[in-house]
Coordinates of C-alpha atoms and ligand atoms in Angstrom, one line a residue:
X51 CA -5.4 13.5 6.0
X52 CA -9.0 13.3 6.9
X53 CA -11.5 12.0 4.3
X54 CA -14.6 14.0 5.1
X55 CA -17.0 13.1 2.3
X56 CA -17.1 10.5 -0.4
X57 CA -19.5 10.1 -3.4
X58 CA -19.4 6.9 -5.4
X59 CA -20.8 6.1 -8.8
X60 CA -20.5 3.0 -10.9
X61 CA -18.4 0.9 -8.4
X62 CA -19.6 -2.7 -8.2
X63 CA -23.1 -3.0 -6.6
X64 CA -23.0 0.3 -4.7
X65 CA -25.7 2.9 -4.8
X66 CA -25.1 5.4 -2.1
X67 CA -25.6 9.0 -1.2
X68 CA -22.7 11.2 -0.3
X69 CA -21.1 9.6 2.7
X70 CA -19.7 11.7 5.6
X71 CA -17.1 9.9 7.7
X72 CA -15.9 10.4 11.3
X73 CA -12.5 11.9 11.9
X74 CA -11.6 8.9 14.0
X75 CA -13.4 5.6 13.3
X76 CA -16.2 4.9 10.8
X77 CA -17.6 1.4 10.9
X78 CA -19.3 -0.3 7.9
X79 CA -21.4 -3.3 8.8
X80 CA -23.5 -5.6 6.6
X81 CA -24.1 -9.1 5.4
X82 CA -21.7 -10.9 3.0
X83 CA -22.0 -9.5 -0.5
X84 CA -23.7 -6.3 0.7
X85 CA -20.9 -4.0 -0.6
X86 CA -18.6 -3.2 2.4
X87 CA -15.3 -4.0 0.7
X88 CA -16.6 -2.1 -2.4
X89 CA -16.8 1.1 -0.3
X90 CA -13.2 0.6 0.8
X91 CA -12.3 -0.2 -2.8
X92 CA -13.8 3.2 -3.9
X93 CA -11.6 5.0 -1.4
X94 CA -8.6 3.1 -2.7
X95 CA -9.5 4.2 -6.3
X96 CA -9.7 7.8 -5.1
X97 CA -6.4 7.8 -3.2
X98 CA -4.3 5.5 -5.3
X99 CA -6.1 5.4 -8.7
X100 CA -6.4 1.6 -8.3
X101 CA -8.4 -1.1 -6.6
X102 CA -6.6 -3.2 -4.0
X103 CA -8.7 -6.2 -5.1
X104 CA -8.5 -6.3 -8.8
X105 CA -5.9 -4.9 -11.3
X106 CA -8.7 -5.1 -14.0
X107 CA -10.9 -2.1 -13.8
X108 CA -13.6 -3.9 -15.9
X109 CA -14.4 -6.1 -12.9
X110 CA -14.8 -3.1 -10.6
X111 CA -17.1 -1.0 -12.8
X112 CA -20.7 -1.8 -12.2
X113 CA -22.1 -4.4 -14.7
X114 CA -23.7 -2.6 -17.7
X115 CA -21.9 0.7 -17.0
X116 CA -19.1 2.2 -19.0
X117 CA -17.3 4.0 -16.3
X118 CA -16.9 4.7 -12.6
X119 CA -16.4 7.9 -10.7
X120 CA -15.4 8.7 -7.1
X121 CA -15.3 12.2 -5.5
X122 CA -13.8 13.0 -2.2
X123 CA -13.4 16.0 0.1
X124 CA -10.2 15.8 2.1
X125 CA -8.7 17.9 4.8
X126 CA -4.9 17.6 4.7
X127 CA -2.6 18.7 7.5
X128 CA -0.2 20.3 5.0
X129 CA -2.1 21.0 1.9
X130 CA -5.4 22.1 3.4
X131 CA -8.8 21.4 1.8
X132 CA -8.7 19.2 -1.2
X133 CA -11.5 18.3 -3.6
X134 CA -10.5 15.1 -5.4
X135 CA -12.2 13.6 -8.4
X136 CA -11.3 10.3 -10.1
X137 CA -12.9 8.6 -13.1
X138 CA -12.0 5.5 -15.1
X139 CA -13.7 3.9 -18.1
X140 CA -13.8 0.3 -19.3
X141 CA -11.3 1.2 -22.0
X142 CA -8.9 2.4 -19.3
X143 CA -9.2 6.1 -19.9
X144 CA -8.4 7.9 -16.6
X145 CA -9.2 11.3 -15.3
X146 CA -8.0 12.6 -12.0
X147 CA -8.4 16.1 -10.6
X148 CA -7.3 17.7 -7.4
X149 CA -8.9 21.1 -6.7
X150 CA -9.9 21.4 -10.4
X151 CA -6.3 20.7 -11.6
X152 CA -5.7 17.7 -13.8
X153 CA -3.3 15.1 -12.4
X154 CA -1.3 13.6 -15.3
X155 CA -0.2 10.4 -13.6
X156 CA -2.5 8.6 -11.1
X157 CA 0.7 7.8 -9.1
X158 CA 0.6 11.5 -8.2
X159 CA -2.7 10.8 -6.3
X160 CA -0.7 8.5 -4.0
X161 CA 1.4 11.5 -3.0
X162 CA -1.7 13.6 -2.3
X163 CA -3.6 11.0 -0.3
X164 CA -1.6 8.7 2.0
X165 CA -3.4 5.5 2.6
X166 CA -2.8 2.2 4.5
X167 CA -4.9 -0.8 3.4
X168 CA -5.4 -3.8 5.6
X169 CA -7.3 -6.7 4.2
X170 CA -7.7 -10.5 4.7
X171 CA -4.6 -10.8 2.4
X172 CA -2.5 -8.6 4.7
X173 CA -0.7 -11.6 6.2
X174 CA 1.0 -12.0 2.8
X175 CA 3.2 -9.0 3.6
X176 CA 4.9 -11.3 6.1
X177 CA 4.2 -14.7 4.6
X178 CA 4.2 -14.1 0.9
X179 CA 6.7 -13.4 -1.9
X180 CA 9.1 -10.4 -1.8
X181 CA 7.1 -8.4 -4.3
X182 CA 4.6 -7.4 -1.6
X183 CA 7.4 -6.1 0.5
X184 CA 8.9 -4.2 -2.4
X185 CA 5.5 -2.6 -2.9
X186 CA 5.4 -1.7 0.8
X187 CA 8.8 0.1 0.4
X188 CA 7.4 1.9 -2.7
X189 CA 4.2 3.1 -0.9
X190 CA 6.4 4.6 1.8
X191 CA 9.2 6.1 -0.3
X192 CA 6.8 7.8 -2.7
X193 CA 6.0 10.3 0.0
X194 CA 9.6 10.8 1.2
X195 CA 11.5 11.3 -2.1
X196 CA 9.8 13.2 -4.8
X197 CA 12.0 11.5 -7.4
X198 CA 11.7 8.0 -6.1
X199 CA 8.9 6.8 -8.5
X200 CA 10.7 8.3 -11.5
X201 CA 13.9 6.4 -10.5
X202 CA 12.0 3.2 -10.1
X203 CA 10.4 3.6 -13.5
X204 CA 13.7 4.5 -15.1
X205 CA 15.4 1.5 -13.4
X206 CA 12.7 -0.8 -14.8
X207 CA 13.2 0.6 -18.3
X208 CA 17.0 0.2 -18.1
X209 CA 16.6 -3.3 -16.7
X210 CA 14.3 -4.4 -19.6
X211 CA 16.8 -3.0 -22.1
X212 CA 19.7 -4.7 -20.5
X213 CA 17.8 -8.0 -20.4
X214 CA 17.1 -7.7 -24.1
X215 CA 20.7 -6.9 -24.7
X216 CA 21.8 -10.0 -22.7
X217 CA 19.8 -12.2 -25.0
X218 CA 21.4 -10.7 -28.1
X219 CA 25.0 -10.6 -27.1
X220 CA 26.0 -12.3 -30.3
X221 CA 25.0 -9.3 -32.4
X222 CA 27.5 -6.7 -33.4
X223 CA 27.9 -3.8 -31.0
X224 CA 25.9 -5.6 -28.3
X225 CA 28.8 -5.7 -25.8
X226 CA 29.3 -2.0 -26.2
X227 CA 25.6 -1.4 -25.6
X228 CA 25.7 -3.7 -22.6
X229 CA 28.5 -1.6 -21.0
X230 CA 26.3 1.4 -21.4
X231 CA 23.2 -0.3 -19.8
X232 CA 25.4 -1.6 -17.0
X233 CA 26.5 1.9 -16.1
X234 CA 22.9 3.2 -16.0
X235 CA 21.7 0.2 -14.1
X236 CA 24.4 0.5 -11.5
X237 CA 23.9 4.3 -11.0
X238 CA 20.1 4.0 -10.6
X239 CA 20.3 0.7 -8.6
X240 CA 22.7 2.2 -6.0
X241 CA 20.5 5.2 -5.6
X242 CA 17.3 3.1 -5.1
X243 CA 19.1 0.6 -2.7
X244 CA 20.4 3.5 -0.6
X245 CA 17.0 5.1 0.0
X246 CA 15.3 1.7 0.5
X247 CA 18.0 0.7 3.0
X248 CA 17.6 4.0 5.0
X249 CA 13.8 3.5 4.8
X250 CA 13.9 0.0 6.3
X251 CA 16.1 1.2 9.2
X252 CA 13.5 3.9 10.0
X253 CA 10.7 1.4 9.7
X254 CA 12.4 -0.9 12.1
X255 CA 12.8 1.9 14.7
X256 CA 9.0 2.6 14.3
X257 CA 8.1 -1.0 14.6
X258 CA 9.9 -1.2 18.0
X259 CA 7.7 1.6 19.2
X260 CA 4.4 0.2 17.7
X261 CA 4.8 -3.5 18.7
X262 CA 4.5 -3.1 22.5
X263 CA 1.2 -1.1 22.1
X264 CA -0.1 -3.8 19.7
X265 CA 1.0 -6.8 21.8
X266 CA -0.1 -5.2 25.1
X267 CA 2.7 -6.8 27.1
X268 CA 2.5 -10.1 25.3
X269 CA 5.5 -9.3 23.2
X270 CA 8.0 -11.1 25.4
X271 CA 9.5 -13.8 23.2
X272 CA 8.2 -12.0 20.2
X273 CA 11.3 -10.0 19.4
X274 CA 10.7 -8.7 15.9
X275 CA 13.1 -6.9 13.6
X276 CA 13.2 -6.0 10.0
X277 CA 16.3 -5.5 7.9
X278 CA 17.0 -4.6 4.3
X279 CA 18.3 -7.0 1.7
X280 CA 19.5 -5.2 -1.4
X281 CA 19.2 -7.9 -4.0
X282 CA 22.9 -8.8 -4.0
X283 CA 25.5 -10.1 -1.6
X284 CA 25.6 -8.1 1.6
X285 CA 28.6 -5.6 1.6
X286 CA 29.5 -6.1 -2.0
X287 CA 29.7 -3.1 -4.4
X288 CA 26.8 -3.2 -7.0
X289 CA 29.1 -2.3 -9.9
X290 CA 31.5 -5.1 -9.0
X291 CA 28.5 -7.5 -8.7
X292 CA 27.1 -6.6 -12.1
X293 CA 30.6 -7.0 -13.7
X294 CA 31.2 -10.3 -11.9
X295 CA 27.8 -11.8 -12.7
X296 CA 27.6 -10.7 -16.4
X297 CA 28.4 -14.2 -17.8
X298 CA 25.8 -15.8 -15.7
X299 CA 23.3 -13.1 -16.7
X300 CA 24.1 -13.8 -20.4
X301 CA 23.5 -17.5 -19.9
X302 CA 20.1 -16.9 -18.1
X303 CA 19.1 -14.0 -20.4
X304 CA 18.2 -11.8 -17.5
X305 CA 19.8 -9.6 -14.7
X306 CA 19.8 -11.5 -11.5
X307 CA 21.2 -9.0 -9.0
X308 CA 19.7 -5.6 -8.2
X309 CA 17.0 -3.7 -6.4
X310 CA 14.4 -5.5 -8.5
X311 CA 15.3 -8.5 -6.3
X312 CA 15.4 -6.5 -3.0
X313 CA 13.5 -7.6 0.1
X314 CA 12.7 -6.8 3.7
X315 CA 13.9 -9.6 5.9
X316 CA 11.4 -10.0 8.8
X317 CA 12.7 -11.9 11.8
X318 CA 11.1 -13.1 15.0
X319 CA 13.6 -14.0 17.7
X320 CA 16.3 -14.2 15.0
X321 CA 14.3 -16.6 12.8
X322 CA 12.7 -15.9 9.5
X323 CA 9.1 -14.8 10.4
X324 CA 7.5 -16.5 7.4
X325 CA 8.7 -19.9 8.6
X326 CA 7.4 -19.7 12.1
X327 CA 4.5 -17.3 12.7
X328 CA 0.9 -18.2 12.7
X329 CA -1.6 -16.6 10.2
X330 CA -3.0 -14.4 13.0
X331 CA 0.5 -13.4 14.1
X332 CA 1.4 -12.6 10.5
X333 CA -1.7 -10.4 10.1
X334 CA -0.9 -8.6 13.4
X335 CA 2.7 -8.2 12.4
X336 CA 1.8 -6.8 9.0
X337 CA -0.6 -4.4 10.7
X338 CA 2.3 -3.3 12.9
X339 CA 4.3 -2.7 9.7
X340 CA 1.4 -0.6 8.3
X341 CA 1.4 1.6 11.4
X342 CA 5.2 1.9 11.5
X343 CA 5.0 3.1 7.9
X344 CA 2.3 5.6 8.7
X345 CA 4.4 6.8 11.6
X346 CA 7.4 7.2 9.4
X347 CA 5.4 9.2 7.0
X348 CA 4.1 11.5 9.7
X349 CA 7.5 12.1 11.1
X350 CA 8.9 12.9 7.6
X351 CA 6.0 15.0 6.3
X352 CA 3.7 15.8 9.2
X353 CA 0.8 14.0 7.5
X354 CA -1.4 11.3 8.9
X355 CA -2.5 8.3 6.8
X356 CA -6.0 7.1 6.4
X357 CA -6.5 3.4 7.3
X358 CA -8.8 1.1 5.5
X359 CA -9.4 -2.1 7.4
X360 CA -11.4 -4.8 5.7
X361 CA -12.8 -7.8 7.6
X362 CA -11.9 -6.3 10.9
X363 CA -13.0 -9.5 12.7
X364 CA -10.9 -11.8 10.5
X365 CA -8.0 -13.8 12.0
X366 CA -7.2 -11.5 14.9
X367 CA -8.3 -12.4 18.4
X368 CA -10.5 -10.0 20.2
X369 CA -7.7 -8.5 22.3
X370 CA -5.3 -7.9 19.4
X371 CA -8.2 -6.4 17.4
X372 CA -9.1 -4.0 20.1
X373 CA -5.5 -3.0 20.8
X374 CA -5.0 -2.3 17.1
X375 CA -8.0 0.0 16.9
X376 CA -6.9 1.7 20.1
X377 CA -3.4 2.2 18.7
X378 CA -4.8 3.9 15.6
X379 CA -7.1 6.0 17.8
X380 CA -4.3 7.1 20.1
X381 CA -2.3 8.2 17.1
X382 CA -5.3 10.0 15.8
X383 CA -5.5 8.2 12.4
X384 CA -8.7 8.1 10.6
X385 CA -10.0 4.6 10.1
X386 CA -12.7 3.1 7.9
X387 CA -13.3 -0.4 9.0
X388 CA -15.6 -3.0 7.5
X389 CA -17.1 -6.2 9.1
X390 CA -19.9 -8.7 8.5
X391 CA -20.0 -9.0 12.3
X392 CA -21.7 -6.3 14.4
X393 CA -19.5 -4.3 16.8
X394 CA -21.6 -5.4 19.7
X395 CA -20.7 -9.0 18.9
X396 CA -17.0 -8.1 19.0
X397 CA -16.7 -8.1 22.8
X398 CA -13.6 -5.9 23.3
X399 CA -14.8 -3.3 20.9
X400 CA -17.8 -2.3 23.1
X401 CA -16.1 1.0 23.9
X402 CA -16.0 2.0 20.2
X403 CA -19.8 2.3 20.2
X404 CA -19.6 6.1 19.8
X405 CA -18.0 5.8 16.3
X406 CA -19.9 6.7 13.0
X407 CA -21.8 3.6 11.9
X408 CA -22.9 2.7 8.4
X409 CA -25.2 -0.1 7.4
X410 CA -24.6 -1.7 4.0
X411 CA -27.4 -3.7 2.4
X412 CA -27.5 -4.7 -1.3
X413 CA -25.2 -1.9 -2.3
X414 CA -27.2 0.8 -0.3
X415 CA -25.1 2.5 2.3
X416 CA -27.1 4.1 5.1
X417 CA -25.8 6.0 8.1
X418 CA -27.1 4.6 11.3
X419 CA -25.5 7.2 13.5
X420 CA -22.5 9.5 13.8
X421 CA -21.3 12.7 12.2
X422 CA -24.0 14.9 10.6
X423 CA -24.3 15.4 6.9
Ligands
LIG1587 N1 -18.9 -5.2 -11.4 C1 -19.9 -5.4 -10.6 N2 -21.1 -4.9 -10.8 C2 -22.1 -5.1 -9.9 N3 -22.0 -5.9 -8.8 C3 -20.8 -6.5 -8.6 C4 -19.7 -6.3 -9.4 N4 -18.7 -6.9 -8.9 C5 -19.1 -7.5 -7.8 N5 -20.4 -7.2 -7.6 C6 -21.3 -7.7 -6.4 O1 -21.1 -6.7 -5.4 C7 -21.5 -7.2 -4.2 C8 -20.6 -6.6 -3.1 O2 -19.4 -7.2 -3.0 P1 -18.4 -6.9 -1.7 O3 -17.2 -7.7 -1.9 O4 -18.2 -5.4 -1.6 O5 -19.3 -7.4 -0.5 P2 -18.9 -7.4 1.1 O6 -20.0 -6.7 1.8 O7 -17.5 -6.9 1.3 O8 -19.0 -8.9 1.4 P3 -18.2 -9.9 2.4 O9 -18.7 -9.7 3.7 O10 -18.5 -11.3 1.9 O11 -16.7 -9.6 2.3 C9 -21.4 -8.7 -4.4 O12 -22.6 -9.3 -4.3 C10 -20.8 -8.9 -5.7 O13 -21.4 -10.0 -6.4
LIG1588 MG1 -15.8 -7.9 1.9

């Protein structure tokens, strides 16, 4: 997809006219607190119906205002021209429209507008808890299996019901109910684990293609692989596992095994990456995972993702930073990158001088140069 134009109202400190982005790289520069991340946040609201910074919309809506709105004009490889509108109020009322048609679930927006978000917290994809990696699988699989999100929602519902049942096994009829929840949990769990497993295999193949371009020949000794962990003992049948662990689950009052505990195991030279990589390596690796995900999406659907890159200058050394942008450029992904440091001061990015350039100052976004309005 190509986000051509963006209009923002009521998002944090921003006051901007309609913004017109470059098909390749658009660069947002400005002092700390000027509003750069807020512009990226507005794009995230448009494409995912949520901010990547705060789950609480009240903190994103401009002080003293009751709602925020974002409008976008998108050119999609498959769906053609799209006009997208998103509005959210302090009381969490949500309206989303694509080409004038109401979107019932904001999760539908994700399917329309594939986005990759890279922020200062990106290293957590490698270093942090499994939840971030499960979300990574979710972002990818949403586009590949129309029913995936529905399966995930249904699985969570069944899991909650089973957990309640586990805590009430003493009540009459509870064991019978538990049998019924087990059957549904196993059925959905196997389905989810199967697509997640296939997905991680595909991502691993993509990663092997992306890493050499990102590491620029420095990848020797940086032999990275990702593999899927289903949330139960490798090779065991999920229905057997659920049967065998029922007593333990009753004692704990919750279901231990299942895709709610799945993970992606990231290894560097056969060692767990989270235990050995540096912060900068973790950020580079997570960026490689983002690109591998975008590549997988493009292969599966023919659609390119939009990349939001916050704090471009953060953590990465100049060479890795430049190689990352070149990689995205060579794959013809659109990029919106923000930085408090001017491009000119980021040595290896001198050749990116031709990109669209926006200056952000106290919430005012002004175009310095680039595509015409
Ligand atoms: N709900 C809100 N209403 C109005 N202003 C807000 C709101 N939330 C945050 N702000 C202000 O918006 C400004 C912009 O924040 P933002 O994080 O976008 O800046 P930034 O340019 O990314 O800065 P940095 O370079 O430090 O990352 C900050 O000064 C912040 O205090
Ligand atoms: Mg910022």
